[in-house]
mmCIF file of C-alpha atoms in Angstrom:
data_model
loop_
_atom_site.group_PDB
_atom_site.id
_atom_site.type_symbol
_atom_site.label_atom_id
_atom_site.label_comp_id
_atom_site.label_asym_id
_atom_site.label_seq_id
_atom_site.Cartn_x
_atom_site.Cartn_y
_atom_site.Cartn_z
ATOM 1 C CA MET A 19 -23.517 69.771 92.502
ATOM 2 C CA ARG A 20 -21.039 66.747 93.056
ATOM 3 C CA TRP A 21 -18.322 68.775 91.388
ATOM 4 C CA ARG A 22 -18.938 72.014 93.780
ATOM 5 C CA LEU A 23 -18.764 69.689 96.787
ATOM 6 C CA ARG A 24 -15.551 68.075 95.616
ATOM 7 C CA LEU A 25 -14.191 71.395 95.022
ATOM 8 C CA ARG A 26 -15.129 72.708 98.381
ATOM 9 C CA GLY A 27 -13.607 69.608 100.116
ATOM 10 C CA ASP A 28 -10.310 70.202 98.178
ATOM 11 C CA ALA A 29 -10.186 73.619 99.239
ATOM 12 C CA LEU A 30 -10.830 72.849 102.951
ATOM 13 C CA LEU A 31 -8.014 70.206 102.830
ATOM 14 C CA THR A 32 -5.681 72.658 101.242
ATOM 15 C CA LEU A 33 -6.296 75.090 104.079
ATOM 16 C CA ILE A 34 -5.742 72.454 106.754
ATOM 17 C CA LEU A 35 -2.508 71.266 105.142
ATOM 18 C CA GLY A 36 -1.437 75.037 104.702
ATOM 19 C CA ALA A 37 -2.126 75.735 108.552
ATOM 20 C CA ALA A 38 -0.347 72.331 109.563
ATOM 21 C CA LEU A 39 2.753 73.481 107.467
ATOM 22 C CA SER A 40 2.703 76.978 108.969
ATOM 23 C CA LEU A 41 2.626 75.525 112.508
ATOM 24 C CA LEU A 42 5.424 73.079 111.712
ATOM 25 C CA LEU A 43 7.504 76.067 110.379
ATOM 26 C CA TYR A 44 6.777 78.175 113.412
ATOM 27 C CA ALA A 45 7.829 75.267 115.633
ATOM 28 C CA GLN A 46 10.881 74.784 113.792
ATOM 29 C CA ARG A 47 11.927 78.350 113.924
ATOM 30 C CA ASP A 48 11.313 78.653 117.702
ATOM 31 C CA GLY A 49 13.285 75.353 118.188
ATOM 32 C CA ARG A 50 16.381 77.152 116.754
ATOM 33 C CA ALA A 51 16.152 80.014 119.184
ATOM 34 C CA PRO A 52 18.479 79.822 122.199
ATOM 35 C CA THR A 53 16.639 78.595 125.280
ATOM 36 C CA THR A 54 17.213 78.801 128.907
ATOM 37 C CA ARG A 55 15.442 77.365 131.946
ATOM 38 C CA ALA A 56 13.872 79.921 134.305
ATOM 39 C CA PRO A 57 16.346 80.582 137.225
ATOM 40 C CA ARG A 58 15.244 78.765 140.637
ATOM 41 C CA ALA A 59 15.337 82.162 142.411
ATOM 42 C CA GLN A 60 13.775 85.384 141.570
ATOM 43 C CA GLY A 61 16.481 87.440 143.127
ATOM 44 C CA ARG A 62 19.913 87.498 141.707
ATOM 45 C CA ALA A 63 21.468 84.013 141.895
ATOM 46 C CA ALA A 64 24.812 85.478 142.697
ATOM 47 C CA ARG A 65 23.521 86.631 146.100
ATOM 48 C CA GLY A 66 22.615 83.353 147.689
ATOM 49 C CA PRO A 67 23.631 80.346 145.479
ATOM 50 C CA THR A 68 21.936 77.041 146.107
ATOM 51 C CA PRO A 69 24.377 74.224 145.797
ATOM 52 C CA ARG A 70 23.377 72.019 142.921
ATOM 53 C CA LEU A 71 25.330 69.107 141.543
ATOM 54 C CA ARG A 72 24.671 67.266 138.295
ATOM 55 C CA VAL A 73 24.583 63.746 139.470
ATOM 56 C CA PHE A 74 24.602 60.822 136.950
ATOM 57 C CA GLN A 75 22.670 58.249 138.865
ATOM 58 C CA ALA A 76 23.015 54.392 138.412
ATOM 59 C CA PRO A 77 20.208 53.378 136.273
ATOM 60 C CA ASP A 78 17.670 50.821 137.127
ATOM 61 C CA GLU A 79 18.123 47.161 135.805
ATOM 62 C CA GLY A 80 17.354 47.269 132.167
ATOM 63 C CA ALA A 81 17.189 51.064 131.784
ATOM 64 C CA ALA A 82 19.323 52.915 129.172
ATOM 65 C CA LEU A 83 22.714 53.966 130.633
ATOM 66 C CA GLN A 84 23.416 57.614 131.085
ATOM 67 C CA VAL A 85 26.644 58.596 129.815
ATOM 68 C CA TYR A 86 28.907 61.492 129.616
ATOM 69 C CA GLU A 87 28.183 62.351 126.000
ATOM 70 C CA GLU A 88 24.457 63.168 126.679
ATOM 71 C CA ASP A 89 25.335 66.057 128.693
ATOM 72 C CA THR A 90 28.457 67.167 126.824
ATOM 73 C CA PRO A 91 28.400 70.376 124.412
ATOM 74 C CA GLU A 92 29.668 70.067 120.916
ATOM 75 C CA PRO A 93 33.487 70.475 120.549
ATOM 76 C CA PRO A 94 34.644 73.881 119.221
ATOM 77 C CA THR A 95 36.235 72.260 116.201
ATOM 78 C CA PRO A 96 35.160 69.356 114.106
ATOM 79 C CA THR A 97 36.820 66.062 114.927
ATOM 80 C CA GLY A 98 37.212 62.532 113.181
ATOM 81 C CA PRO A 99 38.012 59.278 114.631
ATOM 82 C CA PHE A 100 40.469 59.675 117.443
ATOM 83 C CA ASP A 101 43.876 58.256 117.030
ATOM 84 C CA PHE A 102 44.557 56.703 120.358
ATOM 85 C CA ARG A 103 47.752 55.111 119.252
ATOM 86 C CA GLY A 104 49.056 58.338 118.251
ATOM 87 C CA TYR A 105 47.818 59.909 121.387
ATOM 88 C CA LEU A 106 49.462 57.523 123.647
ATOM 89 C CA ARG A 107 52.877 57.860 121.791
ATOM 90 C CA ALA A 108 52.765 61.813 122.043
ATOM 91 C CA LYS A 109 50.703 62.126 125.414
ATOM 92 C CA ASP A 110 54.019 63.108 127.420
ATOM 93 C CA GLN A 111 54.785 66.095 124.915
ATOM 94 C CA ARG A 112 53.416 68.879 126.989
ATOM 95 C CA ARG A 113 55.555 71.812 126.388
ATOM 96 C CA PHE A 114 55.015 73.845 123.182
ATOM 97 C CA PRO A 115 56.448 77.235 122.271
ATOM 98 C CA LEU A 116 54.459 80.371 122.749
ATOM 99 C CA LEU A 117 54.090 81.928 119.181
ATOM 100 C CA ILE A 118 52.192 85.095 120.212
ATOM 101 C CA ASN A 119 52.424 86.400 123.856
ATOM 102 C CA GLN A 120 51.015 89.286 125.850
ATOM 103 C CA PRO A 121 53.429 89.732 128.487
ATOM 104 C CA HIS A 122 51.937 93.227 129.870
ATOM 105 C CA LYS A 123 48.390 92.076 129.860
ATOM 106 C CA CYS A 124 48.148 91.855 133.672
ATOM 107 C CA ARG A 125 49.807 95.141 134.585
ATOM 108 C CA GLY A 126 47.585 96.959 137.104
ATOM 109 C CA ASP A 127 46.622 100.769 136.892
ATOM 110 C CA GLY A 128 50.043 101.844 138.107
ATOM 111 C CA ALA A 129 49.924 100.731 141.763
ATOM 112 C CA PRO A 130 53.021 98.573 142.553
ATOM 113 C CA GLY A 131 52.193 94.938 142.702
ATOM 114 C CA ALA A 132 48.720 95.327 141.544
ATOM 115 C CA GLY A 133 47.103 92.929 139.025
ATOM 116 C CA PRO A 134 43.550 92.734 137.391
ATOM 117 C CA ASP A 135 40.675 91.936 139.693
ATOM 118 C CA LEU A 136 39.321 89.601 136.967
ATOM 119 C CA LEU A 137 41.076 87.995 134.047
ATOM 120 C CA ILE A 138 38.738 86.612 131.309
ATOM 121 C CA ALA A 139 40.417 83.721 129.503
ATOM 122 C CA VAL A 140 38.410 82.466 126.458
ATOM 123 C CA LYS A 141 39.100 79.356 124.438
ATOM 124 C CA SER A 142 38.926 80.101 120.791
ATOM 125 C CA VAL A 143 40.011 78.784 117.300
ATOM 126 C CA ALA A 144 41.776 80.942 114.649
ATOM 127 C CA ALA A 145 38.962 81.076 112.126
ATOM 128 C CA ASP A 146 36.434 82.089 114.916
ATOM 129 C CA PHE A 147 37.051 85.856 114.523
ATOM 130 C CA GLU A 148 33.248 86.606 114.677
ATOM 131 C CA ARG A 149 32.849 85.344 118.159
ATOM 132 C CA ARG A 150 35.959 87.055 119.526
ATOM 133 C CA GLN A 151 34.677 90.268 118.180
ATOM 134 C CA ALA A 152 31.347 89.527 119.960
ATOM 135 C CA VAL A 153 33.109 88.891 123.166
ATOM 136 C CA ARG A 154 35.202 91.983 122.964
ATOM 137 C CA GLN A 155 32.344 94.232 122.231
ATOM 138 C CA THR A 156 30.219 92.856 124.970
ATOM 139 C CA TRP A 157 30.894 90.905 128.202
ATOM 140 C CA GLY A 158 34.596 90.547 127.470
ATOM 141 C CA ALA A 159 35.258 94.263 127.361
ATOM 142 C CA GLU A 160 38.321 95.333 129.236
ATOM 143 C CA GLY A 161 38.420 98.048 131.732
ATOM 144 C CA ARG A 162 36.595 98.984 134.959
ATOM 145 C CA VAL A 163 33.389 97.155 135.698
ATOM 146 C CA GLN A 164 31.829 97.981 139.066
ATOM 147 C CA GLY A 165 35.031 99.353 140.219
ATOM 148 C CA ALA A 166 36.899 96.100 139.261
ATOM 149 C CA LEU A 167 39.916 95.996 136.746
ATOM 150 C CA VAL A 168 39.048 93.499 134.051
ATOM 151 C CA ARG A 169 41.482 92.152 131.501
ATOM 152 C CA ARG A 170 40.989 89.608 128.546
ATOM 153 C CA VAL A 171 42.857 87.003 126.512
ATOM 154 C CA PHE A 172 42.046 84.489 123.967
ATOM 155 C CA LEU A 173 43.593 81.005 123.885
ATOM 156 C CA LEU A 174 44.565 79.542 120.528
ATOM 157 C CA GLY A 175 46.592 76.820 118.956
ATOM 158 C CA VAL A 176 47.450 76.507 115.464
ATOM 159 C CA PRO A 177 44.903 75.655 112.915
ATOM 160 C CA LYS A 178 45.289 71.796 112.034
ATOM 161 C CA GLY A 179 47.330 71.182 108.987
ATOM 162 C CA ALA A 180 48.697 74.853 108.785
ATOM 163 C CA GLY A 181 52.088 73.645 110.293
ATOM 164 C CA SER A 182 52.996 74.230 113.974
ATOM 165 C CA ASP A 183 56.888 74.291 113.769
ATOM 166 C CA PRO A 184 57.814 77.711 114.728
ATOM 167 C CA THR A 185 61.464 77.087 113.046
ATOM 168 C CA GLU A 186 59.631 76.687 109.636
ATOM 169 C CA ALA A 187 59.689 79.500 107.067
ATOM 170 C CA GLU A 188 56.702 81.685 106.727
ATOM 171 C CA GLY A 189 55.645 80.051 103.432
ATOM 172 C CA THR A 190 52.769 80.562 101.259
ATOM 173 C CA GLY A 191 49.195 79.867 101.132
ATOM 174 C CA SER A 192 47.093 78.990 104.214
ATOM 175 C CA GLN A 193 50.038 78.811 106.534
ATOM 176 C CA ALA A 194 51.298 82.242 105.876
ATOM 177 C CA ARG A 195 47.790 83.579 105.794
ATOM 178 C CA TRP A 196 46.659 82.465 109.305
ATOM 179 C CA ARG A 197 49.916 83.693 110.750
ATOM 180 C CA ALA A 198 49.347 87.202 109.067
ATOM 181 C CA LEU A 199 45.830 87.360 110.223
ATOM 182 C CA LEU A 200 46.427 86.389 113.820
ATOM 183 C CA ARG A 201 49.481 88.697 114.271
ATOM 184 C CA ALA A 202 47.441 91.625 112.763
ATOM 185 C CA GLU A 203 44.652 90.718 115.223
ATOM 186 C CA SER A 204 47.120 90.561 118.206
ATOM 187 C CA ARG A 205 48.702 94.070 117.031
ATOM 188 C CA THR A 206 45.284 95.541 116.921
ATOM 189 C CA TYR A 207 43.627 94.031 120.171
ATOM 190 C CA THR A 208 46.590 92.766 122.423
ATOM 191 C CA ASP A 209 44.694 89.892 123.567
ATOM 192 C CA ILE A 210 45.900 86.676 121.562
ATOM 193 C CA LEU A 211 47.789 83.891 123.077
ATOM 194 C CA LEU A 212 48.886 81.387 120.379
ATOM 195 C CA TRP A 213 50.739 78.155 121.109
ATOM 196 C CA ALA A 214 52.486 75.834 118.578
ATOM 197 C CA PHE A 215 50.208 72.774 119.175
ATOM 198 C CA ASP A 216 47.326 71.664 116.667
ATOM 199 C CA ASP A 217 44.149 73.271 117.772
ATOM 200 C CA THR A 218 41.787 70.166 118.087
ATOM 201 C CA PHE A 219 39.317 69.264 120.449
ATOM 202 C CA PHE A 220 41.447 66.514 122.156
ATOM 203 C CA ASN A 221 44.345 69.219 122.457
ATOM 204 C CA LEU A 222 42.035 71.340 124.688
ATOM 205 C CA THR A 223 44.121 69.702 127.759
ATOM 206 C CA LEU A 224 47.223 71.156 126.271
ATOM 207 C CA LYS A 225 45.427 74.664 126.056
ATOM 208 C CA GLU A 226 44.550 74.323 129.678
ATOM 209 C CA ILE A 227 47.878 73.427 131.037
ATOM 210 C CA HIS A 228 49.659 75.991 128.847
ATOM 211 C CA PHE A 229 47.228 78.745 129.953
ATOM 212 C CA LEU A 230 47.596 77.753 133.713
ATOM 213 C CA ALA A 231 51.367 78.027 133.358
ATOM 214 C CA TRP A 232 51.059 81.288 131.431
ATOM 215 C CA ALA A 233 48.898 82.961 134.102
ATOM 216 C CA SER A 234 51.038 81.912 136.827
ATOM 217 C CA ALA A 235 54.065 83.433 135.298
ATOM 218 C CA TYR A 236 52.467 86.500 133.791
ATOM 219 C CA CYS A 237 49.642 87.201 136.095
ATOM 220 C CA PRO A 238 51.059 86.318 139.463
ATOM 221 C CA ASN A 239 48.681 89.097 141.285
ATOM 222 C CA VAL A 240 45.348 88.310 139.472
ATOM 223 C CA ARG A 241 42.587 88.043 141.954
ATOM 224 C CA PHE A 242 40.206 85.843 139.944
ATOM 225 C CA VAL A 243 40.050 84.127 136.689
ATOM 226 C CA PHE A 244 36.968 83.302 134.598
ATOM 227 C CA LYS A 245 37.779 80.672 131.951
ATOM 228 C CA GLY A 246 35.193 79.696 129.280
ATOM 229 C CA ASP A 247 34.149 79.103 125.741
ATOM 230 C CA ALA A 248 33.633 81.708 123.098
ATOM 231 C CA ASP A 249 29.958 80.812 122.525
ATOM 232 C CA VAL A 250 28.812 81.598 126.196
ATOM 233 C CA PHE A 251 27.068 84.652 127.536
ATOM 234 C CA MET A 252 28.691 85.962 130.839
ATOM 235 C CA HIS A 253 27.096 88.361 132.991
ATOM 236 C CA VAL A 254 30.200 90.218 134.433
ATOM 237 C CA GLY A 255 28.167 92.275 137.069
ATOM 238 C CA ASN A 256 26.685 89.169 138.517
ATOM 239 C CA LEU A 257 29.962 87.440 138.792
ATOM 240 C CA LEU A 258 31.670 90.253 140.380
ATOM 241 C CA GLU A 259 28.963 90.580 142.819
ATOM 242 C CA PHE A 260 29.289 86.993 143.754
ATOM 243 C CA LEU A 261 33.203 87.320 143.985
ATOM 244 C CA ALA A 262 32.979 90.437 146.316
ATOM 245 C CA ALA A 263 32.683 88.252 149.328
ATOM 246 C CA ARG A 264 35.416 85.809 148.247
ATOM 247 C CA ASP A 265 39.020 85.826 149.316
ATOM 248 C CA PRO A 266 41.342 85.461 146.198
ATOM 249 C CA ALA A 267 43.929 84.027 148.696
ATOM 250 C CA GLN A 268 41.734 81.185 149.620
ATOM 251 C CA ASP A 269 41.035 78.132 147.128
ATOM 252 C CA LEU A 270 37.983 78.603 145.094
ATOM 253 C CA LEU A 271 36.564 76.792 141.724
ATOM 254 C CA VAL A 272 32.915 77.489 141.049
ATOM 255 C CA GLY A 273 30.824 76.351 138.064
ATOM 256 C CA ASP A 274 28.255 73.771 136.808
ATOM 257 C CA VAL A 275 29.606 70.763 138.701
ATOM 258 C CA ILE A 276 29.191 67.277 137.331
ATOM 259 C CA VAL A 277 29.635 64.153 139.599
ATOM 260 C CA GLN A 278 29.665 60.416 138.744
ATOM 261 C CA ALA A 279 30.050 60.846 134.919
ATOM 262 C CA ARG A 280 31.076 57.597 133.269
ATOM 263 C CA PRO A 281 33.539 57.312 130.440
ATOM 264 C CA ILE A 282 32.005 56.255 127.100
ATOM 265 C CA ARG A 283 33.093 52.701 126.019
ATOM 266 C CA ALA A 284 31.684 52.923 122.443
ATOM 267 C CA ARG A 285 34.148 53.240 119.792
ATOM 268 C CA ALA A 286 31.813 55.135 117.541
ATOM 269 C CA SER A 287 31.587 58.033 119.997
ATOM 270 C CA LYS A 288 33.918 60.976 119.716
ATOM 271 C CA TYR A 289 34.161 60.828 123.375
ATOM 272 C CA TYR A 290 35.396 57.188 123.418
ATOM 273 C CA ILE A 291 37.761 56.440 126.157
ATOM 274 C CA PRO A 292 39.075 52.817 126.178
ATOM 275 C CA GLU A 293 39.794 51.204 129.631
ATOM 276 C CA ALA A 294 43.519 51.271 128.763
ATOM 277 C CA VAL A 295 43.437 54.941 129.096
ATOM 278 C CA TYR A 296 41.007 55.313 131.928
ATOM 279 C CA GLY A 297 39.953 52.114 133.766
ATOM 280 C CA LEU A 298 37.871 53.432 136.618
ATOM 281 C CA PRO A 299 34.046 53.415 136.258
ATOM 282 C CA ALA A 300 33.421 57.272 136.806
ATOM 283 C CA TYR A 301 35.320 60.457 136.424
ATOM 284 C CA PRO A 302 36.084 62.828 139.533
ATOM 285 C CA ALA A 303 33.957 65.703 140.212
ATOM 286 C CA TYR A 304 34.570 68.628 137.654
ATOM 287 C CA ALA A 305 33.260 71.848 136.419
ATOM 288 C CA GLY A 306 31.597 71.934 132.893
ATOM 289 C CA GLY A 307 34.310 73.533 130.690
ATOM 290 C CA GLY A 308 31.785 76.000 129.184
ATOM 291 C CA GLY A 309 32.610 78.512 131.954
ATOM 292 C CA PHE A 310 33.815 78.516 135.437
ATOM 293 C CA VAL A 311 35.666 80.859 137.983
ATOM 294 C CA LEU A 312 38.679 80.330 140.143
ATOM 295 C CA SER A 313 40.870 82.307 142.523
ATOM 296 C CA GLY A 314 44.320 83.328 142.061
ATOM 297 C CA ALA A 315 45.406 81.043 144.761
ATOM 298 C CA THR A 316 43.579 78.115 143.128
ATOM 299 C CA LEU A 317 44.982 78.991 139.661
ATOM 300 C CA ARG A 318 48.795 78.667 140.997
ATOM 301 C CA ARG A 319 48.041 75.488 142.850
ATOM 302 C CA LEU A 320 46.457 73.896 139.693
ATOM 303 C CA ALA A 321 49.258 74.946 137.369
ATOM 304 C CA GLY A 322 51.679 72.757 139.792
ATOM 305 C CA ALA A 323 49.162 69.916 140.229
ATOM 306 C CA CYS A 324 48.347 69.678 136.436
ATOM 307 C CA ALA A 325 52.063 69.299 135.731
ATOM 308 C CA GLN A 326 52.177 66.185 137.741
ATOM 309 C CA VAL A 327 48.864 64.571 136.327
ATOM 310 C CA GLU A 328 49.030 62.510 133.216
ATOM 311 C CA LEU A 329 47.397 64.300 130.293
ATOM 312 C CA PHE A 330 43.820 63.157 129.321
ATOM 313 C CA PRO A 331 42.042 64.043 126.278
ATOM 314 C CA ILE A 332 39.001 65.584 127.664
ATOM 315 C CA ASP A 333 40.015 69.070 129.100
ATOM 316 C CA ASP A 334 37.246 69.559 131.845
ATOM 317 C CA VAL A 335 37.551 65.921 133.279
ATOM 318 C CA PHE A 336 41.434 66.489 133.308
ATOM 319 C CA LEU A 337 40.912 69.471 135.304
ATOM 320 C CA GLY A 338 38.881 67.453 137.799
ATOM 321 C CA MET A 339 41.672 65.021 137.962
ATOM 322 C CA CYS A 340 43.917 67.753 138.869
ATOM 323 C CA LEU A 341 41.616 69.210 141.657
ATOM 324 C CA GLN A 342 41.356 65.556 142.903
ATOM 325 C CA ARG A 343 44.989 65.513 143.372
ATOM 326 C CA LEU A 344 44.943 68.762 145.389
ATOM 327 C CA ARG A 345 41.842 67.234 147.234
ATOM 328 C CA LEU A 346 39.739 70.259 146.263
ATOM 329 C CA THR A 347 36.063 69.892 145.582
ATOM 330 C CA PRO A 348 34.697 72.354 142.874
ATOM 331 C CA GLU A 349 31.821 74.322 144.342
ATOM 332 C CA PRO A 350 28.306 74.127 142.349
ATOM 333 C CA HIS A 351 26.456 77.337 141.514
ATOM 334 C CA PRO A 352 22.973 77.365 139.849
ATOM 335 C CA ALA A 353 23.799 80.542 137.903
ATOM 336 C CA PHE A 354 26.324 78.712 135.834
ATOM 337 C CA ARG A 355 24.368 76.978 133.048
ATOM 338 C CA THR A 356 27.198 75.593 130.851
ATOM 339 C CA PHE A 357 25.462 72.638 129.382
ATOM 340 C CA GLY A 358 22.462 74.553 128.017
ATOM 341 C CA ILE A 359 19.231 74.959 129.665
ATOM 342 C CA PRO A 360 15.797 73.505 128.323
ATOM 343 C CA GLN A 361 12.619 75.225 128.523
ATOM 344 C CA PRO A 362 10.792 74.546 131.625
ATOM 345 C CA SER A 363 8.227 71.600 131.432
ATOM 346 C CA ALA A 364 5.685 73.922 133.104
ATOM 347 C CA ALA A 365 5.714 76.240 130.119
ATOM 348 C CA PRO A 366 6.951 74.366 127.042
ATOM 349 C CA HIS A 367 5.889 77.493 124.666
ATOM 350 C CA LEU A 368 7.638 80.117 126.762
ATOM 351 C CA ARG A 369 10.290 82.085 124.722
ATOM 352 C CA THR A 370 13.132 82.027 127.367
ATOM 353 C CA PHE A 371 15.614 83.955 125.184
ATOM 354 C CA ASP A 372 14.779 86.947 127.340
ATOM 355 C CA PRO A 373 16.901 89.380 129.313
ATOM 356 C CA CYS A 374 14.657 88.961 132.369
ATOM 357 C CA PHE A 375 15.980 85.432 132.618
ATOM 358 C CA TYR A 376 19.538 86.226 131.711
ATOM 359 C CA ARG A 377 19.976 88.999 134.269
ATOM 360 C CA GLU A 378 19.836 86.506 136.988
ATOM 361 C CA LEU A 379 22.384 84.230 135.821
ATOM 362 C CA VAL A 380 26.188 84.283 135.357
ATOM 363 C CA VAL A 381 27.065 81.954 132.423
ATOM 364 C CA VAL A 382 24.745 80.608 129.529
ATOM 365 C CA HIS A 383 26.333 78.181 127.010
ATOM 366 C CA GLY A 384 25.640 77.709 123.466
ATOM 367 C CA LEU A 385 25.018 81.216 121.933
ATOM 368 C CA SER A 386 25.822 82.515 118.451
ATOM 369 C CA ALA A 387 27.912 85.615 118.101
ATOM 370 C CA ALA A 388 24.635 87.613 117.064
ATOM 371 C CA ASP A 389 22.890 86.260 120.060
ATOM 372 C CA ILE A 390 25.654 87.230 122.463
ATOM 373 C CA TRP A 391 25.653 90.824 121.023
ATOM 374 C CA LEU A 392 21.890 91.027 121.088
ATOM 375 C CA MET A 393 21.513 89.943 124.656
ATOM 376 C CA TRP A 394 24.170 92.061 126.094
ATOM 377 C CA HIS A 395 22.566 95.113 124.629
ATOM 378 C CA LEU A 396 19.018 94.139 125.772
ATOM 379 C CA LEU A 397 20.454 93.753 129.233
ATOM 380 C CA HIS A 398 22.541 96.904 129.116
ATOM 381 C CA GLY A 399 20.484 99.342 126.820
ATOM 382 C CA SER A 400 18.380 102.180 128.150
ATOM 383 C CA PRO A 401 16.077 101.862 129.799
ATOM 384 C CA GLY A 402 16.792 98.343 130.304
ATOM 385 C CA PRO A 403 14.508 95.233 130.177
ATOM 386 C CA ALA A 404 10.787 95.684 131.538
ATOM 387 C CA CYS A 405 10.743 92.547 134.004
ATOM 388 C CA ALA A 406 8.050 91.621 136.393
ATOM 389 C CA HIS A 407 10.470 92.348 139.296
ATOM 390 C CA PRO A 408 12.713 95.175 138.353
ATOM 391 C CA GLN A 409 14.356 95.134 141.933
ATOM 392 C CA PRO A 410 15.945 91.989 143.337
ATOM 393 C CA VAL A 411 13.652 90.031 145.765
ATOM 394 C CA ALA A 412 14.324 87.569 148.406
ATOM 395 C CA ALA A 413 15.844 84.327 147.212
ATOM 396 C CA GLY A 414 13.907 81.213 147.360
ATOM 397 C CA PRO A 415 12.309 78.417 145.235
ATOM 398 C CA PHE A 416 11.399 79.842 141.545
ATOM 399 C CA GLN A 417 7.526 80.367 141.092
ATOM 400 C CA TRP A 418 5.782 81.476 137.880
ATOM 401 C CA GLY A 419 4.249 84.813 138.344
ATOM 402 C CA PRO A 420 0.956 85.972 137.004
#
């Protein structure tokens, strides 16, 4: 009898442990899925934006400090300890040759003086061909969208260690391989811009100023420019709807705006900024680099301003410094979710990777290539997502439906 009771107890314990393990695995699986926060308005956010600044408040005495790194996405390329001595020696070097160009990218549809209504510029790295393909086949497709002419370019530097001197011979091994691959990709898709600087996280500022100079020279008539990362999902229709009421001849830069972000002084951080490089207690207001939109007029003014601002190793902060020089304030918009969106606390078990959420937004940051492709087809497939409100409703505070 005791043996049977012991056996039954062991069996019951095994069932309990098995159930607990299953729940743990299920939770981990859900935790890896992309998440978004429900939009604040049931209607299309682009119709009536509610300004929303990400403010880094001064903490209470004794509380843990809020710092820039906590709300910053992972860099597009792995980085090691940053060599500030080398950076300070080379920081004034800001002109690098253009190895692959697309001089005819911004030609219109034949009308004299015409240019694209929207130029999509995506930061990428040479090895990330999969993400570039996902963008090309989904939200970054070229052509007419809602009557607007859309064009696309990818912004690249030289893979670190592959050699960035354009006068060097083609060579062999990895240097020859990356050059051949990017040239073949450029011939096929005509959307690669490649400059002769090392493609590292801290050189994203170089990518910024070189693109502004390129767009000013080769796209003088572009109406609007969206600039973002390759791991974002962008709803082109919502963006164009928002821009329809805007004048490209007026200043405009809209995104997920950060104010009062403080530089990190901890040497162990990859975002470490010593006081010798930036001595002020807070950065100027800037738009998160995951994705923002600007007018053609602002693009041309920024190109001139950034040429006069000392280079800074964090690209979106650097752009905020250029805006500050122009005395322009970036405009916040709640549909730009460039720092990732946690699940709402009111429904922690809600699966928010759902087209009914994404159809209300403009930008969501931090998706894999497969997730970008999947969400695009969920939104644009036939008959389309079955949402609780298939038609836009009046804008207002978000409320959970039945």
